[in-house]
Coordinates of C-alpha atoms in Angstrom, one line a residue:
M31 CA -151.4 97.3 -49.3
V32 CA -147.5 95.7 -50.3
E33 CA -145.0 98.4 -50.6
S34 CA -141.8 98.0 -53.2
L35 CA -138.7 97.4 -50.2
H36 CA -137.1 100.6 -49.8
A37 CA -132.4 100.4 -50.4
E38 CA -132.4 100.3 -47.0
D39 CA -134.3 97.3 -46.3
P40 CA -132.4 93.7 -46.0
R41 CA -133.4 91.3 -49.0
A42 CA -133.2 88.4 -46.4
I43 CA -134.2 87.7 -43.3
G44 CA -133.7 84.0 -41.9
G45 CA -134.0 82.5 -44.8
Y46 CA -137.6 84.4 -46.0
V47 CA -137.2 85.9 -49.4
L48 CA -138.2 89.8 -48.6
L49 CA -140.9 91.3 -51.5
G50 CA -142.0 94.0 -49.8
R51 CA -143.6 96.4 -46.9
L52 CA -146.9 95.3 -45.1
G53 CA -146.7 98.3 -42.3
A54 CA -144.5 99.5 -39.8
G55 CA -145.5 100.9 -36.0
G56 CA -143.8 101.0 -33.0
M57 CA -142.2 97.7 -32.4
G58 CA -140.7 97.2 -35.7
R59 CA -141.4 96.6 -39.7
V60 CA -143.4 94.1 -41.4
Y61 CA -142.8 92.7 -44.4
L62 CA -144.4 90.6 -47.1
A63 CA -141.8 87.2 -47.1
R64 CA -141.7 84.2 -49.6
T65 CA -141.0 81.0 -47.9
P66 CA -138.6 78.6 -50.1
G67 CA -141.4 76.2 -51.4
G68 CA -143.5 79.4 -52.3
R69 CA -145.3 80.3 -49.5
A70 CA -146.3 83.8 -48.3
L71 CA -145.8 84.9 -44.9
A72 CA -145.7 88.5 -43.0
L73 CA -142.4 88.4 -41.4
K74 CA -142.4 91.2 -38.4
T75 CA -138.9 92.8 -37.5
I76 CA -138.2 94.0 -33.7
L77 CA -136.2 97.1 -33.7
A78 CA -133.6 97.0 -31.5
E79 CA -134.0 99.0 -29.1
R80 CA -137.2 97.2 -27.9
T81 CA -134.7 94.0 -27.7
G82 CA -131.6 95.7 -25.7
D83 CA -131.7 93.1 -22.8
P84 CA -130.4 89.8 -22.2
G85 CA -133.5 88.3 -21.8
F86 CA -135.4 89.5 -23.8
R87 CA -134.9 86.6 -26.6
L88 CA -135.9 83.8 -24.0
R89 CA -139.0 85.6 -23.4
F90 CA -139.7 86.5 -26.8
E91 CA -139.9 82.7 -27.0
R92 CA -141.5 81.9 -24.2
E93 CA -144.5 83.8 -25.8
I94 CA -144.5 82.6 -28.6
R95 CA -145.0 78.9 -27.4
N96 CA -147.9 80.4 -25.8
A97 CA -149.5 81.9 -28.3
D98 CA -149.2 78.3 -30.0
R99 CA -151.7 76.9 -27.7
V100 CA -154.4 78.9 -28.9
R101 CA -155.6 77.0 -31.9
S102 CA -158.6 78.6 -33.2
P103 CA -160.0 79.8 -36.5
W104 CA -159.2 83.6 -35.1
T105 CA -155.5 83.5 -34.4
V106 CA -153.0 83.6 -36.9
P107 CA -150.2 80.7 -36.2
V108 CA -146.8 81.5 -36.2
V109 CA -144.3 79.9 -38.1
D110 CA -141.1 81.0 -37.5
W111 CA -139.0 83.3 -35.2
S112 CA -135.3 84.4 -34.6
R113 CA -133.6 82.0 -32.7
G114 CA -130.0 83.8 -32.0
D115 CA -128.8 87.0 -30.0
G116 CA -129.0 88.9 -33.6
Q117 CA -131.9 90.6 -34.9
Q118 CA -135.6 89.8 -33.6
W119 CA -138.0 88.4 -36.1
L120 CA -141.4 86.2 -36.0
A121 CA -143.1 85.4 -39.4
T122 CA -146.7 83.8 -39.4
E123 CA -149.4 82.9 -42.4
Y124 CA -150.1 86.1 -44.4
V125 CA -153.3 86.7 -43.9
P126 CA -154.2 89.3 -47.9
A127 CA -156.6 91.5 -45.4
P128 CA -156.7 95.0 -44.7
S129 CA -156.3 96.0 -40.8
L130 CA -159.1 97.1 -39.1
E131 CA -157.4 100.1 -38.7
E132 CA -156.4 100.4 -42.3
W133 CA -160.0 100.2 -43.3
V134 CA -161.6 102.7 -41.5
L135 CA -158.9 105.3 -42.3
H136 CA -159.2 104.3 -45.3
A137 CA -163.5 103.4 -45.9
G138 CA -164.7 105.6 -42.7
P139 CA -166.3 103.4 -40.1
L140 CA -168.0 99.8 -40.3
A141 CA -171.9 99.8 -40.3
P142 CA -173.5 98.7 -37.1
E143 CA -174.3 95.2 -38.6
A144 CA -171.3 94.6 -39.4
V145 CA -169.9 96.1 -36.2
T146 CA -172.0 93.8 -34.5
E147 CA -171.0 90.8 -36.2
L148 CA -167.0 91.6 -35.4
A149 CA -168.0 91.6 -31.8
A150 CA -169.2 88.0 -31.7
E151 CA -166.0 87.1 -33.7
L152 CA -163.4 89.0 -31.5
I153 CA -165.6 87.9 -28.3
A154 CA -165.0 84.1 -29.7
A155 CA -161.7 84.8 -30.2
L156 CA -160.8 86.0 -26.6
A157 CA -163.1 83.4 -25.4
A158 CA -160.3 80.7 -26.9
V159 CA -157.5 82.6 -25.9
H160 CA -158.7 83.4 -22.0
A161 CA -159.4 79.5 -21.9
E162 CA -155.4 78.8 -22.8
G163 CA -155.0 81.3 -19.5
L164 CA -153.6 83.6 -21.9
V165 CA -153.8 87.9 -22.5
H166 CA -153.5 89.3 -25.6
R167 CA -152.2 92.6 -23.7
D168 CA -152.1 94.5 -26.9
L169 CA -156.0 94.4 -28.9
K170 CA -156.0 97.5 -30.6
P171 CA -157.4 97.9 -34.6
S172 CA -153.9 97.3 -36.3
N173 CA -154.1 93.9 -34.5
V174 CA -157.0 92.4 -35.9
L175 CA -157.4 91.3 -39.7
L176 CA -160.4 91.8 -41.4
G177 CA -160.1 88.8 -43.5
P178 CA -162.5 87.0 -46.0
Q179 CA -164.1 84.2 -43.4
R180 CA -163.2 85.5 -39.9
P181 CA -161.6 88.7 -38.6
Q182 CA -157.7 87.3 -36.5
L183 CA -155.9 88.7 -34.1
I184 CA -152.4 89.1 -34.9
D185 CA -149.0 90.2 -32.7
F186 CA -149.4 87.6 -29.7
G187 CA -146.1 87.3 -27.5
I188 CA -144.9 90.5 -28.4
A189 CA -146.3 93.1 -26.0
R190 CA -145.4 90.5 -23.0
A191 CA -142.2 89.6 -24.1
L192 CA -141.5 93.8 -24.6
D193 CA -143.3 94.6 -21.8
D194 CA -141.3 92.2 -19.5
S195 CA -137.9 94.3 -20.3
P196 CA -136.4 96.3 -18.1
V197 CA -136.4 99.0 -21.3
T198 CA -139.7 99.6 -21.6
H199 CA -139.7 100.4 -17.9
T200 CA -137.1 103.2 -18.7
G201 CA -138.0 103.8 -22.1
G202 CA -141.9 103.9 -22.8
M203 CA -145.4 101.8 -22.5
I204 CA -145.7 99.5 -24.4
G205 CA -149.6 99.3 -26.6
S206 CA -151.2 102.0 -27.7
P207 CA -152.2 104.8 -25.4
G208 CA -156.2 105.1 -26.2
Y209 CA -156.7 101.1 -26.2
L210 CA -154.4 99.6 -22.7
A211 CA -157.3 98.9 -19.9
P212 CA -157.0 101.5 -17.0
E213 CA -154.6 99.0 -14.5
Q214 CA -152.8 98.5 -17.5
V215 CA -152.1 102.4 -17.7
A216 CA -151.5 102.2 -13.7
G217 CA -148.9 99.5 -14.4
A218 CA -150.3 96.7 -12.3
R219 CA -147.7 93.8 -13.2
E220 CA -150.3 91.1 -13.5
L221 CA -152.9 91.6 -16.0
S222 CA -156.2 89.7 -16.2
P223 CA -158.3 88.9 -19.0
A224 CA -160.6 92.0 -18.3
A225 CA -157.7 93.7 -19.8
D226 CA -158.4 92.3 -23.0
V227 CA -162.1 93.3 -22.9
F228 CA -161.8 96.5 -22.3
A229 CA -159.3 97.0 -25.5
L230 CA -162.5 95.0 -27.2
G231 CA -164.9 98.1 -26.3
A232 CA -162.7 100.6 -27.5
L233 CA -161.7 99.1 -30.1
L234 CA -165.5 98.7 -31.0
V235 CA -165.8 102.1 -30.6
F236 CA -163.2 103.6 -33.1
A237 CA -164.7 100.2 -35.4
A238 CA -168.5 102.1 -35.5
T239 CA -167.5 105.9 -34.9
G240 CA -163.8 106.1 -36.7
H241 CA -161.7 107.3 -32.9
G242 CA -161.2 105.7 -30.0
P243 CA -163.6 106.8 -26.9
F244 CA -161.3 108.6 -24.9
Q245 CA -161.1 111.0 -28.0
H246 CA -163.2 113.2 -30.1
T247 CA -163.4 113.2 -34.1
G248 CA -160.5 114.8 -35.8
E249 CA -158.4 115.5 -32.4
S250 CA -155.3 113.9 -31.9
P251 CA -154.6 114.4 -27.7
A252 CA -150.9 113.6 -26.2
T253 CA -150.1 110.4 -25.0
A254 CA -150.7 111.9 -21.6
T255 CA -153.8 113.0 -21.8
L256 CA -155.4 110.2 -23.4
L257 CA -153.8 108.5 -20.2
Y258 CA -155.2 110.5 -17.7
R259 CA -159.2 110.0 -19.7
V260 CA -159.1 106.3 -19.6
I261 CA -158.1 106.5 -15.7
H262 CA -160.2 109.1 -14.6
E263 CA -163.0 110.0 -17.4
P264 CA -165.9 108.0 -18.8
P265 CA -165.2 107.2 -22.6
V266 CA -166.7 109.5 -25.2
L267 CA -169.0 107.6 -26.8
T268 CA -170.5 110.2 -29.5
G269 CA -171.0 108.4 -32.4
L270 CA -171.9 105.4 -31.4
P271 CA -175.1 104.0 -32.7
E272 CA -177.9 102.7 -29.7
V273 CA -177.8 99.6 -30.8
L274 CA -174.3 99.1 -30.3
R275 CA -174.8 101.0 -26.5
P276 CA -175.8 98.0 -24.7
L277 CA -172.7 96.3 -25.9
V278 CA -170.2 98.7 -25.6
E279 CA -170.6 100.1 -22.2
P280 CA -170.3 97.4 -20.1
L281 CA -166.5 96.1 -21.5
L282 CA -165.5 100.3 -20.7
A283 CA -166.0 99.7 -17.0
K284 CA -163.2 101.1 -15.5
E285 CA -163.0 98.4 -12.4
P286 CA -162.0 94.7 -14.6
G287 CA -164.0 93.0 -11.9
A288 CA -167.4 94.8 -13.6
R289 CA -166.3 93.8 -17.1
P290 CA -168.1 91.1 -18.0
A291 CA -165.8 88.1 -19.3
A292 CA -165.2 86.7 -22.7
S293 CA -166.7 83.7 -22.0
A294 CA -169.8 85.1 -20.7
L295 CA -170.1 87.0 -23.6
A296 CA -170.1 84.7 -26.4
A297 CA -172.6 82.3 -24.5
G298 CA -175.0 85.0 -25.9
R299 CA -173.6 85.4 -29.5
T300 CA -172.9 83.2 -32.2
A301 CA -170.2 83.4 -34.1
G302 CA -169.1 82.3 -38.1
G303 CA -172.4 80.7 -39.8
G304 CA -171.1 82.8 -42.9
R305 CA -172.8 86.1 -41.2
W306 CA -169.6 87.5 -41.3
V307 CA -169.3 87.2 -44.3
R308 CA -172.5 88.5 -45.3
A309 CA -172.0 91.7 -43.4
L310 CA -168.6 92.7 -44.7
P311 CA -169.7 95.4 -46.9
E312 CA -168.8 94.7 -50.8
T313 CA -165.9 97.2 -51.3
L314 CA -164.4 95.6 -48.0
R315 CA -164.9 91.9 -50.4
E316 CA -163.4 93.2 -53.4
D317 CA -160.6 94.6 -51.2
H318 CA -160.0 90.6 -50.4
R319 CA -160.2 89.4 -54.0
R320 CA -157.7 92.2 -55.5
R321 CA -154.9 90.7 -53.0
A322 CA -155.9 87.3 -53.6
E323 CA -155.6 87.8 -56.7
E324 CA -152.4 89.7 -56.6
L325 CA -150.9 87.8 -54.1
P326 CA -149.5 85.0 -56.6
A327 CA -147.2 87.7 -58.8
R328 CA -146.1 88.7 -56.3
L329 CA -144.8 85.6 -54.5
N330 CA -143.6 84.7 -58.2
Q331 CA -141.4 88.2 -57.9
S332 CA -136.9 87.5 -58.2
G333 CA -136.4 88.1 -54.6
G334 CA -132.2 88.6 -53.4
A335 CA -130.1 85.4 -52.1
A336 CA -131.3 84.5 -48.7
P337 CA -129.2 84.6 -46.2
A338 CA -128.4 81.3 -43.7
R339 CA -129.9 82.4 -40.4
P340 CA -127.1 83.0 -38.0
G341 CA -126.0 80.2 -36.3
A342 CA -127.1 77.9 -39.2
Q343 CA -125.5 75.4 -41.3
P344 CA -124.4 76.8 -44.6
A345 CA -126.0 73.9 -46.3
V346 CA -129.2 71.6 -45.1
P347 CA -127.8 68.3 -43.9
S348 CA -129.5 64.8 -45.7
A349 CA -131.8 62.9 -43.7
S350 CA -128.8 60.4 -43.1
T351 CA -126.6 63.2 -40.4
P352 CA -129.5 65.3 -38.8
R353 CA -129.4 67.6 -37.2
P354 CA -129.9 67.6 -33.0
P355 CA -132.4 70.5 -32.2
A356 CA -131.2 73.8 -31.3
H357 CA -131.3 74.5 -28.0
P358 CA -131.9 71.6 -25.1
P359 CA -135.8 70.4 -24.5
T360 CA -137.2 71.8 -21.6
A361 CA -139.7 69.4 -19.1
A362 CA -143.2 70.1 -21.1
P363 CA -142.5 67.8 -24.4
T364 CA -144.8 70.7 -26.0
A365 CA -142.5 73.7 -25.7
A366 CA -139.2 70.8 -25.7
A367 CA -136.7 73.1 -28.3
A368 CA -136.7 76.3 -29.9
G369 CA -137.5 74.4 -33.4
P370 CA -136.0 73.4 -36.9
P371 CA -133.7 74.5 -38.6
S372 CA -133.4 77.2 -41.0
P373 CA -135.5 76.0 -44.3
P374 CA -133.9 74.7 -47.9
P375 CA -132.6 76.9 -50.5
P376 CA -135.2 77.7 -53.4
T377 CA -133.4 75.4 -55.5
Q378 CA -134.8 72.3 -53.4
P379 CA -138.1 71.2 -54.7
H380 CA -141.1 70.6 -52.4
A381 CA -139.2 72.3 -49.3
A382 CA -140.8 72.2 -46.3
V383 CA -142.1 75.2 -44.2
P384 CA -140.8 75.8 -40.6
H385 CA -143.0 75.0 -38.0
T386 CA -143.2 76.7 -34.1
G387 CA -143.7 74.2 -31.2
N388 CA -142.3 71.1 -31.5
P389 CA -138.6 69.7 -32.3
Y390 CA -138.3 67.6 -35.0
A391 CA -137.3 64.3 -33.5
P392 CA -132.8 63.3 -34.1
G393 CA -132.8 60.9 -36.6
G394 CA -135.7 62.3 -38.9
P395 CA -135.3 65.2 -41.6
A396 CA -133.5 68.0 -40.8
T397 CA -136.8 70.0 -42.0
P398 CA -140.4 69.1 -40.4
P399 CA -142.4 68.5 -43.2
P400 CA -146.0 70.7 -43.2
P401 CA -149.0 68.4 -42.1
V402 CA -151.4 67.0 -44.7
G403 CA -154.5 67.7 -44.2
G404 CA -157.5 70.9 -44.5
G405 CA -159.1 70.6 -47.6
F406 CA -160.4 68.6 -50.7
G407 CA -158.4 69.9 -53.2
A408 CA -155.3 71.6 -54.4
A409 CA -155.3 75.5 -53.7
G410 CA -155.2 77.6 -56.7
T411 CA -155.8 80.7 -56.6
P412 CA -154.4 81.6 -53.1
A413 CA -157.5 82.4 -50.3
T414 CA -155.4 82.8 -47.7
P415 CA -152.3 83.5 -45.8
Y416 CA -150.6 80.6 -48.2
P417 CA -151.8 78.0 -49.5
P418 CA -152.1 74.9 -47.4
V419 CA -150.6 71.7 -49.0
S420 CA -153.6 69.2 -49.5
P421 CA -154.0 65.6 -49.6
Y422 CA -156.6 65.6 -52.3
P423 CA -155.6 67.4 -55.9
V424 CA -155.9 64.7 -57.9
P425 CA -159.1 62.3 -57.3
R426 CA -158.1 58.3 -56.9
R427 CA -159.4 56.3 -59.6
S428 CA -162.6 54.7 -58.1
S429 CA -161.8 51.6 -56.5
R430 CA -165.6 50.6 -57.3
T431 CA -164.9 50.1 -60.5
V432 CA -166.1 46.8 -60.3
P433 CA -169.3 47.4 -58.4
A434 CA -170.1 49.7 -61.0
V435 CA -169.4 47.8 -63.7
V436 CA -172.0 45.0 -62.5
G437 CA -174.3 48.1 -61.0
A438 CA -174.4 48.6 -64.9
V439 CA -175.6 45.7 -65.9
L440 CA -178.2 45.3 -62.8
A441 CA -179.5 49.0 -64.2
T442 CA -179.4 47.2 -67.5
A443 CA -181.6 44.2 -66.6
L444 CA -184.0 46.7 -64.5
V445 CA -185.0 48.8 -67.9
L446 CA -185.3 45.8 -69.7
V447 CA -188.1 44.4 -66.8
G448 CA -189.3 47.6 -66.8
G449 CA -190.3 48.2 -69.9
W450 CA -191.5 44.5 -70.6
V451 CA -194.2 45.0 -67.1
L452 CA -194.8 48.3 -69.0
L453 CA -195.6 47.1 -72.3
D454 CA -197.2 44.3 -70.4
N455 CA -200.0 46.9 -68.6
R456 CA -200.7 48.8 -71.7
G457 CA -202.2 45.4 -72.8
E458 CA -199.3 45.1 -75.6
N459 CA -198.5 41.9 -74.1
T460 CA -200.8 39.0 -75.9
G461 CA -199.6 36.1 -74.0
G462 CA -201.5 37.3 -71.1
T463 CA -205.2 36.1 -70.7
A464 CA -208.1 37.8 -69.3
G465 CA -208.0 36.9 -66.1
D466 CA -204.5 38.0 -66.2
E467 CA -205.7 41.2 -67.4
G468 CA -207.8 41.6 -64.6
E469 CA -205.3 40.6 -61.7
K470 CA -202.9 43.3 -63.6
E471 CA -205.3 45.8 -63.5
A472 CA -206.0 44.8 -59.8
H473 CA -202.1 44.8 -58.8
K474 CA -201.5 48.1 -60.9
E475 CA -204.7 49.9 -58.6
D476 CA -203.0 48.6 -55.6
G477 CA -199.6 49.5 -56.8
A478 CA -200.9 53.0 -57.0
N479 CA -202.8 53.3 -53.9
E480 CA -199.1 51.7 -52.3
E481 CA -197.2 55.3 -54.1
N482 CA -199.9 57.6 -53.4
G483 CA -199.1 56.4 -49.8
A484 CA -196.5 56.9 -49.6
D485 CA -195.9 60.0 -51.8
E486 CA -197.7 61.4 -48.9
K487 CA -195.6 60.1 -45.9
N488 CA -192.9 61.9 -47.6
E489 CA -194.3 64.8 -48.1
E490 CA -195.7 64.5 -44.5
K491 CA -191.9 64.0 -43.1
E492 CA -190.0 66.6 -45.3
Q493 CA -193.0 68.9 -44.1
E494 CA -191.2 67.9 -40.3
Q495 CA -187.7 67.8 -40.7
D496 CA -186.4 70.9 -39.4
P497 CA -184.5 73.4 -41.7
E498 CA -181.9 73.7 -39.5
A499 CA -180.7 70.0 -40.0
L500 CA -178.8 68.5 -41.4
P501 CA -180.1 66.1 -44.3
E502 CA -180.3 62.7 -43.2
Q503 CA -178.8 61.9 -46.3
Y504 CA -175.8 63.5 -44.8
I505 CA -175.5 61.7 -42.0
G506 CA -172.6 58.8 -41.5
T507 CA -169.2 58.1 -42.5
W508 CA -167.6 58.9 -45.8
E509 CA -164.8 57.3 -47.6
G510 CA -162.2 58.5 -49.7
S511 CA -158.3 58.7 -51.2
A512 CA -156.7 60.7 -53.4
E513 CA -152.9 61.6 -54.6
V514 CA -150.7 64.5 -53.8
P515 CA -148.6 64.7 -56.5
D516 CA -146.6 68.1 -55.4
R517 CA -146.0 66.1 -52.2
S518 CA -143.0 63.8 -52.4
D519 CA -142.6 63.1 -49.4
I520 CA -146.0 61.2 -48.8
D521 CA -145.8 57.6 -49.7
G522 CA -148.6 56.4 -51.8
E523 CA -152.4 57.9 -51.5
V524 CA -154.2 60.3 -48.9
T525 CA -157.1 58.8 -47.2
V526 CA -159.9 60.6 -46.4
T527 CA -162.7 60.1 -43.8
L528 CA -165.8 62.5 -43.4
T529 CA -168.0 61.3 -40.6
L530 CA -171.1 62.9 -39.6
D531 CA -173.4 62.8 -37.1
P532 CA -176.9 64.6 -36.4
G533 CA -177.3 68.2 -35.6
G534 CA -178.1 71.7 -36.9
L535 CA -176.6 75.2 -38.4
D536 CA -173.6 77.0 -36.0
E537 CA -173.5 73.2 -34.6
H538 CA -170.6 70.7 -34.4
V539 CA -171.5 67.9 -36.7
G540 CA -169.0 65.7 -36.9
T541 CA -165.1 65.3 -38.0
L542 CA -162.2 65.0 -41.4
V543 CA -159.8 63.2 -40.8
T544 CA -157.0 62.0 -43.3
N545 CA -154.0 60.3 -43.1
A546 CA -150.9 60.4 -44.4
T547 CA -147.7 58.3 -44.6
E548 CA -144.4 60.0 -44.6
V549 CA -141.6 58.4 -46.8
L550 CA -138.7 59.0 -44.6
T551 CA -140.1 58.2 -41.1
G552 CA -143.0 56.6 -41.8
W553 CA -145.1 59.6 -39.1
N554 CA -148.1 59.7 -40.3
L555 CA -148.6 63.8 -40.9
G556 CA -152.6 63.5 -41.4
C557 CA -154.8 66.0 -39.5
T558 CA -158.1 65.8 -38.1
E559 CA -160.6 68.5 -37.9
T560 CA -163.4 69.1 -36.4
V561 CA -166.2 70.1 -38.9
K562 CA -169.4 72.9 -37.8
L563 CA -172.7 73.1 -40.0
I564 CA -172.7 76.6 -41.0
E565 CA -174.5 76.3 -44.4
I566 CA -177.5 74.3 -45.7
D567 CA -178.6 74.5 -49.7
D568 CA -180.4 72.4 -52.1
G569 CA -178.2 69.4 -52.8
S570 CA -175.5 70.1 -50.6
I571 CA -173.4 71.7 -47.5
R572 CA -170.9 73.5 -45.7
L573 CA -169.1 72.8 -43.4
E574 CA -165.9 74.4 -41.2
G575 CA -163.2 73.6 -38.7
T576 CA -163.4 74.7 -35.8
S577 CA -160.3 73.1 -34.5
S578 CA -157.4 70.7 -36.0
R579 CA -155.2 68.6 -34.8
N580 CA -152.2 66.0 -36.4
T581 CA -154.3 62.5 -37.0
D582 CA -151.4 60.6 -34.5
Q583 CA -152.1 62.0 -31.2
E584 CA -148.9 60.1 -29.9
N585 CA -146.4 61.9 -31.9
P586 CA -145.6 65.3 -30.8
F587 CA -143.5 66.2 -33.8
V588 CA -146.2 66.9 -36.3
T589 CA -148.0 69.8 -35.6
G590 CA -149.2 72.9 -38.1
C591 CA -152.7 71.7 -38.8
Q592 CA -154.5 74.7 -39.6
T593 CA -157.9 75.7 -38.7
G594 CA -160.5 77.4 -40.8
N595 CA -161.1 75.4 -43.6
V596 CA -164.3 75.7 -45.5
H597 CA -165.3 72.0 -47.3
E598 CA -169.1 72.5 -49.6
I599 CA -170.4 68.4 -49.7
T600 CA -172.4 67.9 -52.8
L601 CA -175.1 64.9 -53.4
D602 CA -173.6 62.6 -56.4
E603 CA -177.1 62.7 -58.3
D604 CA -176.7 59.5 -59.3
D605 CA -175.5 57.6 -56.8
P606 CA -177.4 58.1 -53.5
D607 CA -173.7 56.5 -51.5
T608 CA -171.4 59.0 -52.9
V609 CA -170.9 62.7 -51.8
L610 CA -168.5 65.3 -53.7
G611 CA -166.1 66.8 -51.1
T612 CA -164.0 69.9 -52.6
T613 CA -162.6 72.8 -50.5
V614 CA -164.3 76.5 -50.8
Y615 CA -161.9 78.2 -48.4
P616 CA -159.0 78.3 -49.2
K617 CA -160.1 78.2 -53.0
S618 CA -159.2 75.3 -54.6
E619 CA -159.7 74.6 -58.6
D620 CA -159.1 71.5 -58.9
P621 CA -162.3 68.7 -59.5
P622 CA -164.5 67.7 -56.5
I623 CA -163.3 64.6 -55.2
P624 CA -165.4 61.3 -54.4
L625 CA -166.4 59.9 -50.7
H626 CA -168.5 56.9 -50.3
R627 CA -170.4 55.4 -48.1
T628 CA -169.3 52.7 -45.5
G629 CA -171.5 50.1 -44.3
D630 CA -170.8 52.0 -40.9

């Protein structure tokens, strides 16, 4: 939970107001921070003694940019970091959730079902990391957040940057001894993904028993003892439920080559689909709710004036006098320069959040505008690291107004005609002849037979439909638009296109595309999400965004589209060609946005 700032704590770092302490560890201290735009960040400071050699900053920046390549629902994105040679810090999205270490020490081990789902989620997370050619290197209980929708990994990049420093080779080993792989303990300079797999096995033992695999319950062995056990002794699995042993034991093999790869493990397990949420204990869900409810009040509390970042100009220049990138670009466009300048002062409305990755274009705005996308409706009660800027806070007045009026007239006509036929068939129309009556009775009987046949076919069709398949009425392309009143940098409305293809539960079934034009540059700030079907209900479905990118792939300066959003799509009872879209994670308080089926 959030602790009040101490007298020795700074009141602002890098232009971000500090609101409280989130924790501390061997690398530094973590604060809850607020951007000028009012969003929550987790800001970690790195201890000065850890960053003593001159090359640390370059390695730090390199590893952060590498970590930014991993865009998955299980990784917490980096928002900003230090650029100067002074105090080093790293700001990420804030996740209102406890770490695995915090929760187990407070509430005890997780149930086997929850550990099984934790394993499935973290295996998928590591598979995504390793697919980018990266190794986390410091996977441990304090670096896994038990998020409300999925567990999330933190502290990418820091361990590698510190581990390459001469300071660490004379001053100690980076990482938690009980979760280091044997090859790490032995001092291997190049680690393979197998080191992360070993750490995962150790982490799962902790989740299920409350202690690591190389210590006994209630024991606190010395670091040297732990390191010796990691290399020479078998793991202590006393208390590990039998159902978990077939999963955990292979992960803790001493030889890296004997451990299964995360990708192979992921192929036999399914993450997502609401399984994680269902497996969480109610006490943890309540903890999530309490943190989310408390966050707005914390963000509204006053803070000290935010000093400018070292080297930054005292005021944010206007768009007519753009600031050049902080560092010269490198050959790789996706890791070109150090990033945006310091954020605007808190008095400026609609302040943009600095983002990692690409430099902002010379000649463009002084700070990169955040992308638009990731949900139906503006976020209400924050339920995620920070409320994302959404293109859908206010439903657009329907462009189908005229057709709707025409439809009403047609509906009235059908009621009148239908009423006439009904009266006629009841013999109350005196204008017909006996022959007419006989003919009508025959037609009525034929119609009844046809109707019964159609009902039987519909029943057979319903019985044949796979209950885990996306219902046919959702398949197709749906379009709509909305205004974004809290984004003055957006020109006009944001357009939304949802395309759904046939598929089943836990399968990717389409895309959610937003397009939004930035006023000053004309850039498209929209995002494109790949969505997976995670729930089918009576009259509605839920989709999860498993990957996200900027819609304009040719513009390298727009980054930061978020993954992990959960959208609910509901059929309109009055119009089969309309669905209502809303975002349930992060939570939105706005009314659903109508999307209309296109002719495609």
